[in-house]
Amino acid sequence: MRSLGTAVGAAALLVALVGCATSQPGGDAGAGPTLTTAPSSPSSAPPSEEFESPVPPGGTAVPEARVDATALPEGSPRAVWTEADGSVLGVIGQEAGCGRAGVEVAEQSAQVVKVVLVETLPKDQQVCTMDIRYPPLTAKLDAPLGERSVVLSTRQEQR
C-alpha cells in the first residue's frame, strides 16, 4: 500500500513538471504558468460591475441622475447613498499608501448638497504601501436629502 502512495505522488509530480515545461501561447517553452490573482477583498478593489452594489445593507442608492460627479477623476467611484432617515449621506472614498480618505459637506441648500472627498497625505516623507483602498464614508446632513442633487468634488491636503 505504501508503494502505491509513492507511485501516485511521483505521477502527480511528473504531471506538474511536464505542465510547467510545455510551451505557453505567446511565450517561451519552459516559461512556466502565469499566475493571476484577484483582490483579497472588495474594499481593496474599485467598486464596479463585478460587485452587485457598493451601497451597504440598509442604505438607499441616490439615482445617478441626481449625482454630479463630473469633477471627479476618471475611474473614481461615483456611488452615493443615504442611510437612516436620509440625513446620512454615504460615498465611496479613495485613498492610497499613507493617505487617508474623508468626506466633508461643503454646502447644503434646498436644491443641492455639495460634498468634497478629501485625501489627507502626511507632510513628512514616509515609506508607504503602494495600494489603493476604497473605504465607504458617511457625513451627517442638516436635513434628509430628499430630492436634492449631490455634487461631488475632490481635494488633497497634507497634515
PDB file of C-alpha atoms in Angstrom:
ATOM      1  CA  MET A   1       0.000   0.000   0.000  1.00  0.00           C
ATOM      2  CA  ARG A   2       2.883   2.335   0.795  1.00  0.00           C
ATOM      3  CA  SER A   3       4.427   1.905  -2.652  1.00  0.00           C
ATOM      4  CA  LEU A   4       1.061   2.735  -4.287  1.00  0.00           C
ATOM      5  CA  GLY A   5       1.030   6.113  -2.490  1.00  0.00           C
ATOM      6  CA  THR A   6       4.598   6.782  -3.582  1.00  0.00           C
ATOM      7  CA  ALA A   7       3.761   5.912  -7.182  1.00  0.00           C
ATOM      8  CA  VAL A   8       0.681   8.188  -7.190  1.00  0.00           C
ATOM      9  CA  GLY A   9       2.711  11.051  -5.680  1.00  0.00           C
ATOM     10  CA  ALA A  10       5.509  10.595  -8.220  1.00  0.00           C
ATOM     11  CA  ALA A  11       2.990  10.569 -11.074  1.00  0.00           C
ATOM     12  CA  ALA A  12       1.385  13.801  -9.821  1.00  0.00           C
ATOM     13  CA  LEU A  13       4.805  15.454  -9.587  1.00  0.00           C
ATOM     14  CA  LEU A  14       5.675  14.302 -13.113  1.00  0.00           C
ATOM     15  CA  VAL A  15       2.400  15.729 -14.490  1.00  0.00           C
ATOM     16  CA  ALA A  16       3.064  19.065 -12.759  1.00  0.00           C
ATOM     17  CA  LEU A  17       6.616  19.252 -14.123  1.00  0.00           C
ATOM     18  CA  VAL A  18       5.524  18.397 -17.656  1.00  0.00           C
ATOM     19  CA  GLY A  19       2.781  21.043 -17.425  1.00  0.00           C
ATOM     20  CA  CYS A  20       5.300  23.702 -16.383  1.00  0.00           C
ATOM     21  CA  ALA A  21       7.693  22.790 -19.173  1.00  0.00           C
ATOM     22  CA  THR A  22       5.174  22.963 -22.016  1.00  0.00           C
ATOM     23  CA  SER A  23       5.047  25.960 -24.308  1.00  0.00           C
ATOM     24  CA  GLN A  24       2.511  28.689 -23.430  1.00  0.00           C
ATOM     25  CA  PRO A  25       0.707  30.669 -26.147  1.00  0.00           C
ATOM     26  CA  GLY A  26       2.735  33.810 -26.842  1.00  0.00           C
ATOM     27  CA  GLY A  27       5.547  32.703 -24.528  1.00  0.00           C
ATOM     28  CA  ASP A  28       8.739  30.703 -24.484  1.00  0.00           C
ATOM     29  CA  ALA A  29       8.869  26.998 -23.756  1.00  0.00           C
ATOM     30  CA  GLY A  30       9.630  26.444 -20.115  1.00  0.00           C
ATOM     31  CA  ALA A  31       8.432  29.909 -19.080  1.00  0.00           C
ATOM     32  CA  GLY A  32       6.071  28.368 -16.547  1.00  0.00           C
ATOM     33  CA  PRO A  33       2.473  29.087 -15.754  1.00  0.00           C
ATOM     34  CA  THR A  34       1.049  32.581 -15.478  1.00  0.00           C
ATOM     35  CA  LEU A  35      -0.230  33.473 -12.033  1.00  0.00           C
ATOM     36  CA  THR A  36      -3.394  35.551 -11.942  1.00  0.00           C
ATOM     37  CA  THR A  37      -4.574  36.919  -8.627  1.00  0.00           C
ATOM     38  CA  ALA A  38      -7.806  38.516  -7.544  1.00  0.00           C
ATOM     39  CA  PRO A  39      -8.236  41.230  -4.931  1.00  0.00           C
ATOM     40  CA  SER A  40      -8.289  39.900  -1.387  1.00  0.00           C
ATOM     41  CA  SER A  41     -11.470  41.789  -0.534  1.00  0.00           C
ATOM     42  CA  PRO A  42     -13.983  44.093  -2.203  1.00  0.00           C
ATOM     43  CA  SER A  43     -12.645  47.062  -0.204  1.00  0.00           C
ATOM     44  CA  SER A  44      -9.254  46.797  -1.950  1.00  0.00           C
ATOM     45  CA  ALA A  45     -10.735  46.926  -5.447  1.00  0.00           C
ATOM     46  CA  PRO A  46     -12.719  49.709  -7.063  1.00  0.00           C
ATOM     47  CA  PRO A  47     -16.466  49.260  -6.973  1.00  0.00           C
ATOM     48  CA  SER A  48     -17.535  48.115 -10.434  1.00  0.00           C
ATOM     49  CA  GLU A  49     -19.966  45.943 -12.283  1.00  0.00           C
ATOM     50  CA  GLU A  50     -18.384  42.838 -10.740  1.00  0.00           C
ATOM     51  CA  PHE A  51     -19.908  43.801  -7.395  1.00  0.00           C
ATOM     52  CA  GLU A  52     -23.667  43.863  -7.040  1.00  0.00           C
ATOM     53  CA  SER A  53     -23.751  47.235  -5.280  1.00  0.00           C
ATOM     54  CA  PRO A  54     -21.387  49.388  -3.245  1.00  0.00           C
ATOM     55  CA  VAL A  55     -24.429  50.557  -1.237  1.00  0.00           C
ATOM     56  CA  PRO A  56     -24.311  48.959   2.234  1.00  0.00           C
ATOM     57  CA  PRO A  57     -27.236  46.984   3.627  1.00  0.00           C
ATOM     58  CA  GLY A  58     -29.878  49.400   4.875  1.00  0.00           C
ATOM     59  CA  GLY A  59     -28.675  52.163   2.527  1.00  0.00           C
ATOM     60  CA  THR A  60     -30.727  53.641  -0.314  1.00  0.00           C
ATOM     61  CA  ALA A  61     -28.936  54.487  -3.565  1.00  0.00           C
ATOM     62  CA  VAL A  62     -29.257  58.049  -4.824  1.00  0.00           C
ATOM     63  CA  PRO A  63     -30.304  57.888  -8.509  1.00  0.00           C
ATOM     64  CA  GLU A  64     -27.410  58.611 -10.903  1.00  0.00           C
ATOM     65  CA  ALA A  65     -29.438  61.418 -12.488  1.00  0.00           C
ATOM     66  CA  ARG A  66     -29.228  63.342  -9.178  1.00  0.00           C
ATOM     67  CA  VAL A  67     -25.451  62.892  -8.774  1.00  0.00           C
ATOM     68  CA  ASP A  68     -22.993  65.253 -10.485  1.00  0.00           C
ATOM     69  CA  ALA A  69     -19.595  63.538 -10.404  1.00  0.00           C
ATOM     70  CA  THR A  70     -18.043  65.404 -13.348  1.00  0.00           C
ATOM     71  CA  ALA A  71     -15.354  66.943 -11.094  1.00  0.00           C
ATOM     72  CA  LEU A  72     -14.060  63.503 -10.016  1.00  0.00           C
ATOM     73  CA  PRO A  73     -11.062  61.982 -11.797  1.00  0.00           C
ATOM     74  CA  GLU A  74     -11.903  59.309 -14.345  1.00  0.00           C
ATOM     75  CA  GLY A  75     -12.210  55.891 -12.744  1.00  0.00           C
ATOM     76  CA  SER A  76     -13.177  57.261  -9.326  1.00  0.00           C
ATOM     77  CA  PRO A  77     -16.091  55.592  -7.556  1.00  0.00           C
ATOM     78  CA  ARG A  78     -19.347  57.518  -8.043  1.00  0.00           C
ATOM     79  CA  ALA A  79     -21.749  55.657  -5.756  1.00  0.00           C
ATOM     80  CA  VAL A  80     -23.870  57.825  -3.442  1.00  0.00           C
ATOM     81  CA  TRP A  81     -26.471  56.622  -0.955  1.00  0.00           C
ATOM     82  CA  THR A  82     -28.440  57.694   2.079  1.00  0.00           C
ATOM     83  CA  GLU A  83     -28.830  55.932   5.398  1.00  0.00           C
ATOM     84  CA  ALA A  84     -31.187  56.215   8.362  1.00  0.00           C
ATOM     85  CA  ASP A  85     -33.955  58.713   7.562  1.00  0.00           C
ATOM     86  CA  GLY A  86     -31.998  60.157   4.621  1.00  0.00           C
ATOM     87  CA  SER A  87     -29.984  62.571   6.761  1.00  0.00           C
ATOM     88  CA  VAL A  88     -26.776  60.498   6.483  1.00  0.00           C
ATOM     89  CA  LEU A  89     -25.079  60.644   3.082  1.00  0.00           C
ATOM     90  CA  GLY A  90     -22.685  57.881   2.025  1.00  0.00           C
ATOM     91  CA  VAL A  91     -19.998  57.850  -0.663  1.00  0.00           C
ATOM     92  CA  ILE A  92     -17.022  55.684  -1.623  1.00  0.00           C
ATOM     93  CA  GLY A  93     -13.699  57.407  -0.956  1.00  0.00           C
ATOM     94  CA  GLN A  94     -10.321  56.678  -2.459  1.00  0.00           C
ATOM     95  CA  GLU A  95      -7.034  56.609  -0.579  1.00  0.00           C
ATOM     96  CA  ALA A  96      -3.588  55.244  -1.285  1.00  0.00           C
ATOM     97  CA  GLY A  97      -0.438  54.420   0.634  1.00  0.00           C
ATOM     98  CA  CYS A  98      -0.221  56.607   3.742  1.00  0.00           C
ATOM     99  CA  GLY A  99      -3.162  58.765   2.626  1.00  0.00           C
ATOM    100  CA  ARG A 100      -6.490  58.723   4.462  1.00  0.00           C
ATOM    101  CA  ALA A 101      -9.878  59.425   2.892  1.00  0.00           C
ATOM    102  CA  GLY A 102     -12.505  61.643   4.425  1.00  0.00           C
ATOM    103  CA  VAL A 103     -15.661  63.435   3.388  1.00  0.00           C
ATOM    104  CA  GLU A 104     -16.867  66.989   4.031  1.00  0.00           C
ATOM    105  CA  VAL A 105     -20.247  68.548   3.339  1.00  0.00           C
ATOM    106  CA  ALA A 106     -19.213  71.875   1.790  1.00  0.00           C
ATOM    107  CA  GLU A 107     -22.678  73.339   1.142  1.00  0.00           C
ATOM    108  CA  GLN A 108     -26.323  72.465   1.700  1.00  0.00           C
ATOM    109  CA  SER A 109     -29.240  74.279   0.091  1.00  0.00           C
ATOM    110  CA  ALA A 110     -32.818  73.441  -0.798  1.00  0.00           C
ATOM    111  CA  GLN A 111     -31.662  72.201  -4.219  1.00  0.00           C
ATOM    112  CA  VAL A 112     -28.172  70.767  -3.788  1.00  0.00           C
ATOM    113  CA  VAL A 113     -25.689  69.196  -1.389  1.00  0.00           C
ATOM    114  CA  LYS A 114     -22.019  69.741  -2.300  1.00  0.00           C
ATOM    115  CA  VAL A 115     -19.669  67.063  -0.982  1.00  0.00           C
ATOM    116  CA  VAL A 116     -15.866  67.088  -1.049  1.00  0.00           C
ATOM    117  CA  LEU A 117     -13.939  63.801  -0.948  1.00  0.00           C
ATOM    118  CA  VAL A 118     -10.687  64.646   0.839  1.00  0.00           C
ATOM    119  CA  GLU A 119      -7.492  62.609   0.764  1.00  0.00           C
ATOM    120  CA  THR A 120      -5.145  63.665   3.565  1.00  0.00           C
ATOM    121  CA  LEU A 121      -1.470  62.889   2.998  1.00  0.00           C
ATOM    122  CA  PRO A 122       1.316  63.110   5.600  1.00  0.00           C
ATOM    123  CA  LYS A 123       3.607  66.159   5.374  1.00  0.00           C
ATOM    124  CA  ASP A 124       6.699  64.122   6.174  1.00  0.00           C
ATOM    125  CA  GLN A 125       8.038  61.657   3.647  1.00  0.00           C
ATOM    126  CA  GLN A 126       7.325  58.134   4.785  1.00  0.00           C
ATOM    127  CA  VAL A 127       7.687  54.666   3.438  1.00  0.00           C
ATOM    128  CA  CYS A 128       4.147  53.775   2.371  1.00  0.00           C
ATOM    129  CA  THR A 129       2.458  50.851   0.717  1.00  0.00           C
ATOM    130  CA  MET A 130       1.502  51.188  -2.928  1.00  0.00           C
ATOM    131  CA  ASP A 131      -2.110  50.098  -2.601  1.00  0.00           C
ATOM    132  CA  ILE A 132      -5.357  51.876  -3.365  1.00  0.00           C
ATOM    133  CA  ARG A 133      -8.286  51.493  -0.999  1.00  0.00           C
ATOM    134  CA  TYR A 134     -11.955  52.425  -1.422  1.00  0.00           C
ATOM    135  CA  PRO A 135     -13.479  52.961   2.033  1.00  0.00           C
ATOM    136  CA  PRO A 136     -17.157  53.785   2.456  1.00  0.00           C
ATOM    137  CA  LEU A 137     -17.570  57.226   4.065  1.00  0.00           C
ATOM    138  CA  THR A 138     -20.589  58.946   5.592  1.00  0.00           C
ATOM    139  CA  ALA A 139     -21.485  62.511   6.533  1.00  0.00           C
ATOM    140  CA  LYS A 140     -24.418  63.872   8.528  1.00  0.00           C
ATOM    141  CA  LEU A 141     -26.695  66.307   6.678  1.00  0.00           C
ATOM    142  CA  ASP A 142     -28.688  69.115   8.311  1.00  0.00           C
ATOM    143  CA  ALA A 143     -31.882  67.598   6.882  1.00  0.00           C
ATOM    144  CA  PRO A 144     -32.769  64.462   4.885  1.00  0.00           C
ATOM    145  CA  LEU A 145     -31.507  64.549   1.289  1.00  0.00           C
ATOM    146  CA  GLY A 146     -34.981  64.204  -0.193  1.00  0.00           C
ATOM    147  CA  GLU A 147     -34.991  65.238  -3.866  1.00  0.00           C
ATOM    148  CA  ARG A 148     -31.853  67.378  -3.669  1.00  0.00           C
ATOM    149  CA  SER A 149     -28.964  66.750  -6.058  1.00  0.00           C
ATOM    150  CA  VAL A 150     -25.481  65.786  -4.886  1.00  0.00           C
ATOM    151  CA  VAL A 151     -22.366  67.401  -6.383  1.00  0.00           C
ATOM    152  CA  LEU A 152     -19.090  65.546  -5.755  1.00  0.00           C
ATOM    153  CA  SER A 153     -15.592  67.020  -5.909  1.00  0.00           C
ATOM    154  CA  THR A 154     -12.144  66.068  -4.560  1.00  0.00           C
ATOM    155  CA  ARG A 155      -9.285  67.711  -2.720  1.00  0.00           C
ATOM    156  CA  GLN A 156      -5.893  66.589  -1.444  1.00  0.00           C
ATOM    157  CA  GLU A 157      -4.280  68.131   1.608  1.00  0.00           C
ATOM    158  CA  GLN A 158      -1.242  67.496   3.746  1.00  0.00           C
ATOM    159  CA  ARG A 159      -1.140  67.277   7.541  1.00  0.00           C
TER     160      ARG A 159
END
